[in-house]
PDB file of C-alpha atoms in Angstrom:
ATOM      1  CA  MET A   1      -0.110   0.100  -0.136  1.00  0.00           C
ATOM      2  CA  GLU A   2       1.299   3.265  -0.950  1.00  0.00           C
ATOM      3  CA  LYS A   3       2.307   5.193   2.123  1.00  0.00           C
ATOM      4  CA  MET A   4       0.545   8.515   2.468  1.00  0.00           C
ATOM      5  CA  ILE A   5       1.624   9.900   5.752  1.00  0.00           C
ATOM      6  CA  ASP A   6       5.012   9.554   7.544  1.00  0.00           C
ATOM      7  CA  PRO A   7       5.239  10.212  11.085  1.00  0.00           C
ATOM      8  CA  SER A   8       8.264  11.427  12.826  1.00  0.00           C
ATOM      9  CA  LYS A   9       8.863  11.754  16.729  1.00  0.00           C
ATOM     10  CA  LEU A  10      11.028  15.104  17.354  1.00  0.00           C
ATOM     11  CA  THR A  11      12.412  17.127  20.152  1.00  0.00           C
ATOM     12  CA  VAL A  12      12.120  20.681  20.021  1.00  0.00           C
ATOM     13  CA  GLU A  13      15.793  20.454  18.783  1.00  0.00           C
ATOM     14  CA  ASN A  14      15.338  18.160  16.372  1.00  0.00           C
ATOM     15  CA  CYS A  15      12.314  20.025  14.961  1.00  0.00           C
ATOM     16  CA  LEU A  16      13.517  23.767  14.729  1.00  0.00           C
ATOM     17  CA  LYS A  17      17.461  23.534  14.515  1.00  0.00           C
ATOM     18  CA  GLY A  18      18.877  24.066  10.715  1.00  0.00           C
ATOM     19  CA  LYS A  19      15.248  23.731   9.500  1.00  0.00           C
ATOM     20  CA  LYS A  20      13.566  25.907   7.136  1.00  0.00           C
ATOM     21  CA  TYR A  21       9.613  25.922   7.234  1.00  0.00           C
ATOM     22  CA  PHE A  22       7.483  27.955   4.988  1.00  0.00           C
ATOM     23  CA  ILE A  23       3.846  29.106   5.755  1.00  0.00           C
ATOM     24  CA  ASP A  24       1.383  28.105   2.712  1.00  0.00           C
ATOM     25  CA  PHE A  25      -1.001  30.747   1.726  1.00  0.00           C
ATOM     26  CA  TYR A  26      -4.346  29.481   3.283  1.00  0.00           C
ATOM     27  CA  GLN A  27      -2.439  29.730   7.264  1.00  0.00           C
ATOM     28  CA  ARG A  28      -4.229  32.175   9.090  1.00  0.00           C
ATOM     29  CA  GLU A  29      -2.150  35.115  10.763  1.00  0.00           C
ATOM     30  CA  TYR A  30      -0.246  34.134  13.921  1.00  0.00           C
ATOM     31  CA  VAL A  31      -2.911  34.894  16.608  1.00  0.00           C
ATOM     32  CA  TRP A  32      -2.241  33.075  19.609  1.00  0.00           C
ATOM     33  CA  THR A  33      -3.291  34.692  23.118  1.00  0.00           C
ATOM     34  CA  LYS A  34      -1.599  35.788  25.971  1.00  0.00           C
ATOM     35  CA  GLU A  35      -3.439  32.942  27.829  1.00  0.00           C
ATOM     36  CA  THR A  36      -2.838  30.177  24.920  1.00  0.00           C
ATOM     37  CA  ILE A  37       0.878  31.022  25.376  1.00  0.00           C
ATOM     38  CA  GLU A  38       0.739  31.159  29.338  1.00  0.00           C
ATOM     39  CA  THR A  39      -1.192  28.093  29.469  1.00  0.00           C
ATOM     40  CA  LEU A  40       1.553  26.270  27.387  1.00  0.00           C
ATOM     41  CA  LEU A  41       4.459  27.862  29.608  1.00  0.00           C
ATOM     42  CA  LYS A  42       2.876  26.900  32.754  1.00  0.00           C
ATOM     43  CA  ASP A  43       2.318  23.327  31.509  1.00  0.00           C
ATOM     44  CA  ILE A  44       5.659  22.795  30.618  1.00  0.00           C
ATOM     45  CA  CYS A  45       6.968  24.689  33.637  1.00  0.00           C
ATOM     46  CA  TRP A  46       5.294  22.447  36.043  1.00  0.00           C
ATOM     47  CA  THR A  47       6.259  19.198  34.349  1.00  0.00           C
ATOM     48  CA  PHE A  48      10.032  20.580  34.669  1.00  0.00           C
ATOM     49  CA  GLU A  49       9.834  21.729  37.921  1.00  0.00           C
ATOM     50  CA  ASN A  50       8.613  18.468  39.148  1.00  0.00           C
ATOM     51  CA  SER A  51      11.623  16.813  37.599  1.00  0.00           C
ATOM     52  CA  TYR A  52      14.233  19.650  38.674  1.00  0.00           C
ATOM     53  CA  ALA A  53      12.823  18.865  42.545  1.00  0.00           C
ATOM     54  CA  GLU A  54      14.043  15.510  42.105  1.00  0.00           C
ATOM     55  CA  TYR A  55      17.291  15.818  39.761  1.00  0.00           C
ATOM     56  CA  GLY A  56      18.166  19.617  39.930  1.00  0.00           C
ATOM     57  CA  ASP A  57      21.065  18.611  42.507  1.00  0.00           C
ATOM     58  CA  ALA A  58      22.694  16.474  40.514  1.00  0.00           C
ATOM     59  CA  GLU A  59      25.426  17.659  37.623  1.00  0.00           C
ATOM     60  CA  LEU A  60      23.349  17.931  34.609  1.00  0.00           C
ATOM     61  CA  SER A  61      24.263  15.163  31.680  1.00  0.00           C
ATOM     62  CA  PRO A  62      22.477  13.503  28.956  1.00  0.00           C
ATOM     63  CA  GLN A  63      21.926  10.621  31.376  1.00  0.00           C
ATOM     64  CA  VAL A  64      20.180  12.774  33.908  1.00  0.00           C
ATOM     65  CA  MET A  65      18.381  15.023  31.414  1.00  0.00           C
ATOM     66  CA  ALA A  66      16.828  11.677  30.366  1.00  0.00           C
ATOM     67  CA  LYS A  67      15.231  10.961  33.831  1.00  0.00           C
ATOM     68  CA  TYR A  68      13.241  14.329  33.405  1.00  0.00           C
ATOM     69  CA  ALA A  69       9.672  13.768  32.535  1.00  0.00           C
ATOM     70  CA  TRP A  70       9.040  14.433  28.767  1.00  0.00           C
ATOM     71  CA  TYR A  71       6.112  16.907  27.420  1.00  0.00           C
ATOM     72  CA  TYR A  72       4.064  16.198  24.478  1.00  0.00           C
ATOM     73  CA  LEU A  73       3.446  18.791  22.329  1.00  0.00           C
ATOM     74  CA  ASN A  74       0.979  17.671  20.015  1.00  0.00           C
ATOM     75  CA  VAL A  75       1.406  17.089  15.885  1.00  0.00           C
ATOM     76  CA  PHE A  76       2.171  19.137  13.236  1.00  0.00           C
ATOM     77  CA  ILE A  77       1.645  18.327   9.632  1.00  0.00           C
ATOM     78  CA  THR A  78       3.840  19.241   6.703  1.00  0.00           C
ATOM     79  CA  ASN A  79       4.080  18.711   3.076  1.00  0.00           C
ATOM     80  CA  ASN A  80       7.235  19.064   1.008  1.00  0.00           C
ATOM     81  CA  VAL A  81       6.567  20.989  -2.508  1.00  0.00           C
ATOM     82  CA  ASP A  82      10.036  21.563  -4.792  1.00  0.00           C
ATOM     83  CA  GLU A  83      12.472  20.902  -1.906  1.00  0.00           C
ATOM     84  CA  LYS A  84      10.272  23.447   0.504  1.00  0.00           C
ATOM     85  CA  ILE A  85       8.797  22.066   3.636  1.00  0.00           C
ATOM     86  CA  PHE A  86       5.470  23.968   3.943  1.00  0.00           C
ATOM     87  CA  VAL A  87       3.458  23.759   7.308  1.00  0.00           C
ATOM     88  CA  VAL A  88      -0.152  22.529   6.809  1.00  0.00           C
ATOM     89  CA  ASP A  89      -1.176  22.798  10.506  1.00  0.00           C
ATOM     90  CA  GLY A  90       0.943  23.714  13.546  1.00  0.00           C
ATOM     91  CA  GLN A  91       2.352  26.748  12.643  1.00  0.00           C
ATOM     92  CA  GLN A  92       1.176  28.778  15.873  1.00  0.00           C
ATOM     93  CA  ARG A  93       2.669  26.174  17.969  1.00  0.00           C
ATOM     94  CA  LEU A  94       6.049  26.161  16.271  1.00  0.00           C
ATOM     95  CA  THR A  95       5.990  29.920  16.240  1.00  0.00           C
ATOM     96  CA  SER A  96       5.515  30.149  19.851  1.00  0.00           C
ATOM     97  CA  LEU A  97       8.436  27.576  20.181  1.00  0.00           C
ATOM     98  CA  THR A  98      10.514  29.865  18.589  1.00  0.00           C
ATOM     99  CA  LEU A  99       9.418  32.784  20.728  1.00  0.00           C
ATOM    100  CA  ILE A 100      10.457  30.662  23.565  1.00  0.00           C
ATOM    101  CA  ALA A 101      13.697  29.589  22.143  1.00  0.00           C
ATOM    102  CA  ALA A 102      14.606  33.766  21.318  1.00  0.00           C
ATOM    103  CA  TYR A 103      13.719  34.668  24.983  1.00  0.00           C
ATOM    104  CA  LEU A 104      16.327  31.405  26.090  1.00  0.00           C
ATOM    105  CA  PHE A 105      18.856  32.620  23.808  1.00  0.00           C
ATOM    106  CA  HIS A 106      19.229  36.148  25.160  1.00  0.00           C
ATOM    107  CA  ARG A 107      19.190  34.962  28.626  1.00  0.00           C
ATOM    108  CA  VAL A 108      21.333  31.859  29.151  1.00  0.00           C
ATOM    109  CA  ARG A 109      25.011  32.348  29.307  1.00  0.00           C
ATOM    110  CA  ASN A 110      26.567  29.234  27.893  1.00  0.00           C
ATOM    111  CA  GLU A 111      27.769  29.939  24.725  1.00  0.00           C
ATOM    112  CA  THR A 112      27.494  26.548  23.238  1.00  0.00           C
ATOM    113  CA  LEU A 113      23.802  26.347  24.450  1.00  0.00           C
ATOM    114  CA  ARG A 114      23.213  30.116  22.780  1.00  0.00           C
ATOM    115  CA  ASP A 115      24.553  28.697  19.779  1.00  0.00           C
ATOM    116  CA  VAL A 116      21.870  25.634  19.537  1.00  0.00           C
ATOM    117  CA  LEU A 117      19.308  28.086  20.804  1.00  0.00           C
ATOM    118  CA  LYS A 118      20.181  30.433  17.627  1.00  0.00           C
ATOM    119  CA  ASN A 119      20.134  27.674  15.156  1.00  0.00           C
ATOM    120  CA  CYS A 120      16.426  26.999  16.306  1.00  0.00           C
ATOM    121  CA  ILE A 121      15.479  30.551  15.240  1.00  0.00           C
ATOM    122  CA  TYR A 122      17.574  31.278  12.286  1.00  0.00           C
ATOM    123  CA  SER A 123      20.277  29.426   9.852  1.00  0.00           C
ATOM    124  CA  SER A 124      22.454  30.953   7.536  1.00  0.00           C
ATOM    125  CA  ASP A 125      22.438  30.264   3.758  1.00  0.00           C
ATOM    126  CA  ARG A 126      25.436  30.982   1.577  1.00  0.00           C
ATOM    127  CA  TYR A 127      23.249  32.514  -1.073  1.00  0.00           C
ATOM    128  CA  ALA A 128      20.513  34.178   0.583  1.00  0.00           C
ATOM    129  CA  GLY A 129      22.040  35.105   4.094  1.00  0.00           C
ATOM    130  CA  ASN A 130      20.580  34.766   7.596  1.00  0.00           C
ATOM    131  CA  LEU A 131      16.986  33.086   7.260  1.00  0.00           C
ATOM    132  CA  TYR A 132      14.537  32.310   9.993  1.00  0.00           C
ATOM    133  CA  ASN A 133      13.677  29.116  10.512  1.00  0.00           C
ATOM    134  CA  ILE A 134       9.846  29.933  10.328  1.00  0.00           C
ATOM    135  CA  ASP A 135       9.859  31.974   7.093  1.00  0.00           C
ATOM    136  CA  HIS A 136       7.242  34.430   5.915  1.00  0.00           C
ATOM    137  CA  GLU A 137       7.540  38.233   4.866  1.00  0.00           C
ATOM    138  CA  LYS A 138       5.255  39.266   7.366  1.00  0.00           C
ATOM    139  CA  ARG A 139       7.557  38.203  10.278  1.00  0.00           C
ATOM    140  CA  HIS A 140      10.648  39.358   9.425  1.00  0.00           C
ATOM    141  CA  ARG A 141      10.982  42.699  10.640  1.00  0.00           C
ATOM    142  CA  MET A 142       9.215  41.624  13.997  1.00  0.00           C
ATOM    143  CA  MET A 143      11.618  38.853  14.275  1.00  0.00           C
ATOM    144  CA  ASP A 144      14.498  41.231  13.750  1.00  0.00           C
ATOM    145  CA  VAL A 145      13.478  43.137  16.684  1.00  0.00           C
ATOM    146  CA  ILE A 146      13.101  40.267  19.037  1.00  0.00           C
ATOM    147  CA  PHE A 147      16.268  38.606  18.037  1.00  0.00           C
ATOM    148  CA  ASN A 148      18.524  41.657  17.573  1.00  0.00           C
ATOM    149  CA  SER A 149      16.886  43.842  20.257  1.00  0.00           C
ATOM    150  CA  ASP A 150      15.144  41.571  22.695  1.00  0.00           C
ATOM    151  CA  GLY A 151      11.688  42.766  21.940  1.00  0.00           C
ATOM    152  CA  GLU A 152      12.491  46.149  22.958  1.00  0.00           C
ATOM    153  CA  GLY A 153      12.839  49.673  21.117  1.00  0.00           C
ATOM    154  CA  TRP A 154      10.096  49.046  18.719  1.00  0.00           C
ATOM    155  CA  GLU A 155       7.826  52.208  17.947  1.00  0.00           C
ATOM    156  CA  GLY A 156       6.530  52.048  14.586  1.00  0.00           C
ATOM    157  CA  GLU A 157       3.179  50.783  13.188  1.00  0.00           C
ATOM    158  CA  PHE A 158       2.317  47.203  12.764  1.00  0.00           C
ATOM    159  CA  ASN A 159       1.808  45.998   8.881  1.00  0.00           C
ATOM    160  CA  CYS A 160      -0.405  43.160  10.262  1.00  0.00           C
ATOM    161  CA  VAL A 161      -1.829  41.025  12.744  1.00  0.00           C
ATOM    162  CA  THR A 162       1.006  38.813  12.764  1.00  0.00           C
ATOM    163  CA  GLU A 163       3.587  41.346  13.538  1.00  0.00           C
ATOM    164  CA  ALA A 164       1.623  42.594  16.422  1.00  0.00           C
ATOM    165  CA  THR A 165       1.167  39.163  17.962  1.00  0.00           C
ATOM    166  CA  LEU A 166       4.745  38.297  17.468  1.00  0.00           C
ATOM    167  CA  LEU A 167       6.148  41.193  19.786  1.00  0.00           C
ATOM    168  CA  GLU A 168       3.056  40.880  22.348  1.00  0.00           C
ATOM    169  CA  ARG A 169       3.392  37.072  22.934  1.00  0.00           C
ATOM    170  CA  TYR A 170       7.224  37.562  23.174  1.00  0.00           C
ATOM    171  CA  ARG A 171       6.701  39.832  25.757  1.00  0.00           C
ATOM    172  CA  ASP A 172       4.435  37.811  27.411  1.00  0.00           C
ATOM    173  CA  VAL A 173       6.822  34.964  27.543  1.00  0.00           C
ATOM    174  CA  LYS A 174       9.769  37.513  29.064  1.00  0.00           C
ATOM    175  CA  SER A 175       7.072  38.532  31.701  1.00  0.00           C
ATOM    176  CA  PHE A 176       6.397  34.926  32.445  1.00  0.00           C
ATOM    177  CA  PHE A 177      10.160  34.015  33.254  1.00  0.00           C
ATOM    178  CA  GLU A 178      10.675  37.206  34.933  1.00  0.00           C
ATOM    179  CA  ARG A 179       7.611  35.968  37.433  1.00  0.00           C
ATOM    180  CA  LYS A 180       9.504  32.525  37.599  1.00  0.00           C
ATOM    181  CA  ALA A 181      12.886  33.899  38.393  1.00  0.00           C
ATOM    182  CA  PHE A 182      14.797  31.129  37.467  1.00  0.00           C
ATOM    183  CA  ASP A 183      18.170  31.354  38.947  1.00  0.00           C
ATOM    184  CA  GLU A 184      21.078  30.983  36.342  1.00  0.00           C
ATOM    185  CA  LYS A 185      21.762  27.311  36.861  1.00  0.00           C
ATOM    186  CA  LYS A 186      17.803  26.274  36.474  1.00  0.00           C
ATOM    187  CA  LEU A 187      17.398  28.383  33.523  1.00  0.00           C
ATOM    188  CA  TYR A 188      20.496  26.618  31.967  1.00  0.00           C
ATOM    189  CA  VAL A 189      18.770  23.151  32.871  1.00  0.00           C
ATOM    190  CA  PHE A 190      15.394  24.456  31.663  1.00  0.00           C
ATOM    191  CA  ALA A 191      16.645  25.591  28.359  1.00  0.00           C
ATOM    192  CA  ASN A 192      18.267  21.873  27.917  1.00  0.00           C
ATOM    193  CA  TYR A 193      14.894  20.613  28.986  1.00  0.00           C
ATOM    194  CA  PHE A 194      12.989  22.638  26.301  1.00  0.00           C
ATOM    195  CA  LEU A 195      15.349  21.341  23.638  1.00  0.00           C
ATOM    196  CA  GLU A 196      15.374  17.815  24.515  1.00  0.00           C
ATOM    197  CA  ARG A 197      12.332  16.574  26.727  1.00  0.00           C
ATOM    198  CA  LEU A 198       9.358  18.427  24.660  1.00  0.00           C
ATOM    199  CA  VAL A 199       8.393  16.106  22.002  1.00  0.00           C
ATOM    200  CA  LEU A 200       6.315  16.856  19.129  1.00  0.00           C
ATOM    201  CA  VAL A 201       5.264  14.372  16.192  1.00  0.00           C
ATOM    202  CA  GLU A 202       5.814  15.717  12.378  1.00  0.00           C
ATOM    203  CA  LEU A 203       3.168  13.911  10.217  1.00  0.00           C
ATOM    204  CA  SER A 204       4.697  14.558   6.770  1.00  0.00           C
ATOM    205  CA  ILE A 205       1.640  14.385   3.723  1.00  0.00           C
ATOM    206  CA  GLU A 206       1.937  13.760   0.123  1.00  0.00           C
ATOM    207  CA  LYS A 207       1.300  16.927  -2.115  1.00  0.00           C
ATOM    208  CA  GLU A 208      -2.350  15.796  -3.380  1.00  0.00           C
ATOM    209  CA  ASN A 209      -3.747  15.172   0.016  1.00  0.00           C
ATOM    210  CA  THR A 210      -2.851  18.886   1.840  1.00  0.00           C
ATOM    211  CA  ALA A 211      -6.564  20.197   0.790  1.00  0.00           C
ATOM    212  CA  MET A 212      -8.450  17.121   2.279  1.00  0.00           C
ATOM    213  CA  VAL A 213      -6.217  17.131   5.467  1.00  0.00           C
ATOM    214  CA  PHE A 214      -6.642  20.897   5.663  1.00  0.00           C
ATOM    215  CA  GLU A 215     -10.458  20.705   5.533  1.00  0.00           C
ATOM    216  CA  VAL A 216     -10.616  17.645   8.053  1.00  0.00           C
ATOM    217  CA  ILE A 217      -8.324  19.700  10.397  1.00  0.00           C
ATOM    218  CA  ASN A 218     -10.726  22.811   9.953  1.00  0.00           C
ATOM    219  CA  ASP A 219     -13.722  20.831  10.864  1.00  0.00           C
ATOM    220  CA  ARG A 220     -12.177  19.386  14.094  1.00  0.00           C
ATOM    221  CA  GLY A 221      -9.903  22.353  15.456  1.00  0.00           C
ATOM    222  CA  GLU A 222     -10.919  25.916  15.733  1.00  0.00           C
ATOM    223  CA  PRO A 223     -12.628  26.624  12.333  1.00  0.00           C
ATOM    224  CA  LEU A 224     -11.366  29.389   9.943  1.00  0.00           C
ATOM    225  CA  LYS A 225     -13.692  31.819   8.959  1.00  0.00           C
ATOM    226  CA  ARG A 226     -15.808  31.565   5.756  1.00  0.00           C
ATOM    227  CA  PHE A 227     -13.835  34.106   3.876  1.00  0.00           C
ATOM    228  CA  GLU A 228     -10.340  32.406   4.816  1.00  0.00           C
ATOM    229  CA  ILE A 229     -11.915  28.878   3.553  1.00  0.00           C
ATOM    230  CA  LEU A 230     -12.924  30.838   0.193  1.00  0.00           C
ATOM    231  CA  LYS A 231      -9.216  32.015   0.032  1.00  0.00           C
ATOM    232  CA  GLY A 232      -8.491  28.332   0.258  1.00  0.00           C
ATOM    233  CA  LYS A 233     -10.704  26.984  -2.111  1.00  0.00           C
ATOM    234  CA  LEU A 234      -9.825  29.789  -4.740  1.00  0.00           C
ATOM    235  CA  ILE A 235      -6.246  30.353  -4.449  1.00  0.00           C
ATOM    236  CA  GLY A 236      -5.596  26.754  -3.887  1.00  0.00           C
ATOM    237  CA  THR A 237      -6.402  25.797  -7.267  1.00  0.00           C
ATOM    238  CA  LEU A 238      -3.367  27.728  -8.536  1.00  0.00           C
ATOM    239  CA  PRO A 239       0.015  26.664  -9.319  1.00  0.00           C
ATOM    240  CA  LYS A 240       2.255  26.672  -6.115  1.00  0.00           C
ATOM    241  CA  ASP A 241       4.219  29.274  -7.943  1.00  0.00           C
ATOM    242  CA  ASP A 242       1.390  31.777  -8.370  1.00  0.00           C
ATOM    243  CA  THR A 243       0.234  31.424  -4.816  1.00  0.00           C
ATOM    244  CA  GLU A 244       2.386  33.961  -3.068  1.00  0.00           C
ATOM    245  CA  TYR A 245       1.684  36.675  -5.827  1.00  0.00           C
ATOM    246  CA  TYR A 246      -2.259  36.138  -5.345  1.00  0.00           C
ATOM    247  CA  SER A 247      -2.332  35.819  -1.788  1.00  0.00           C
ATOM    248  CA  ALA A 248      -0.557  39.479  -1.576  1.00  0.00           C
ATOM    249  CA  ILE A 249      -3.597  40.982  -3.767  1.00  0.00           C
ATOM    250  CA  TRP A 250      -6.356  39.048  -1.788  1.00  0.00           C
ATOM    251  CA  GLN A 251      -4.644  40.598   1.491  1.00  0.00           C
ATOM    252  CA  GLU A 252      -4.444  43.899   0.278  1.00  0.00           C
ATOM    253  CA  ALA A 253      -8.067  43.651  -0.758  1.00  0.00           C
ATOM    254  CA  MET A 254      -9.104  41.987   2.726  1.00  0.00           C
ATOM    255  CA  ASN A 255      -7.725  44.903   4.330  1.00  0.00           C
ATOM    256  CA  ASN A 256     -10.163  47.338   2.781  1.00  0.00           C
ATOM    257  CA  VAL A 257     -12.637  45.603   4.641  1.00  0.00           C
ATOM    258  CA  LYS A 258     -11.040  44.313   7.794  1.00  0.00           C
ATOM    259  CA  GLY A 259     -13.408  43.067  10.486  1.00  0.00           C
ATOM    260  CA  ILE A 260     -16.180  42.239   7.988  1.00  0.00           C
ATOM    261  CA  GLU A 261     -14.944  40.460   5.609  1.00  0.00           C
ATOM    262  CA  ASP A 262     -17.611  37.786   5.586  1.00  0.00           C
ATOM    263  CA  ASP A 263     -20.325  40.375   5.603  1.00  0.00           C
ATOM    264  CA  PHE A 264     -18.787  41.652   2.527  1.00  0.00           C
ATOM    265  CA  PHE A 265     -18.852  38.502   0.438  1.00  0.00           C
ATOM    266  CA  LEU A 266     -22.362  37.983   1.444  1.00  0.00           C
ATOM    267  CA  ASP A 267     -23.410  41.262   0.328  1.00  0.00           C
ATOM    268  CA  LEU A 268     -21.290  40.788  -3.034  1.00  0.00           C
ATOM    269  CA  LEU A 269     -23.046  37.528  -3.630  1.00  0.00           C
ATOM    270  CA  LYS A 270     -26.573  38.915  -3.135  1.00  0.00           C
ATOM    271  CA  CYS A 271     -25.618  41.828  -5.626  1.00  0.00           C
ATOM    272  CA  ARG A 272     -24.905  39.260  -8.336  1.00  0.00           C
TER     273      ARG A 272
END
């Protein structure tokens, strides 16, 4: 039987380090709320601190870290098109993990660990230079602010929801850990825990199954709005090389009816 889905178990380090993911045209903006990312952080830290209470006095080693309880971060779905890995589902979670990695990069002092965390945020390409591991033009400006300035000093206007949410959620991550007040040793152990004991499952699907899988996800998860589904249906019929161009045109048009998109299309269809 043809293998339609290829599952892989990954740590955060395996998932992010040196990888490059593209956000497909039908994906929504990065929209995680403060409550959502703090719930994730609380769950991770609760699991970590239970193990730290038991093993924190031991000198950290791979054998000691292996005794720490692992934490399951759910599934993300990808498909490979022309040697590019596109995220079908899970970009909210992957983005949030990247923000946590950025915070830890700015705070830990061990240079070897900082290098690993840096490589979970961006990778160097001999031709294209430094590229963020979750790549989309909507993300570049804010990821520069987060990576280069620790999320400080931005006073400009946001171009999209994703830009605003990236900066807001990064500052929420900072605020959360400031309240936790981990000392240098505990933060070092936590960073290793984050990289090694948080587990995701990647499901890699065939290109021709993407639309079907996306519809199932939408039916079972947080549903997309009707205009977002319409976008997926229309632009999904185009060749892959054309989707970014027409997605940009779509987004520019939608900015003119922000907040009333579904009503706009209902009225448009009625007029026809």
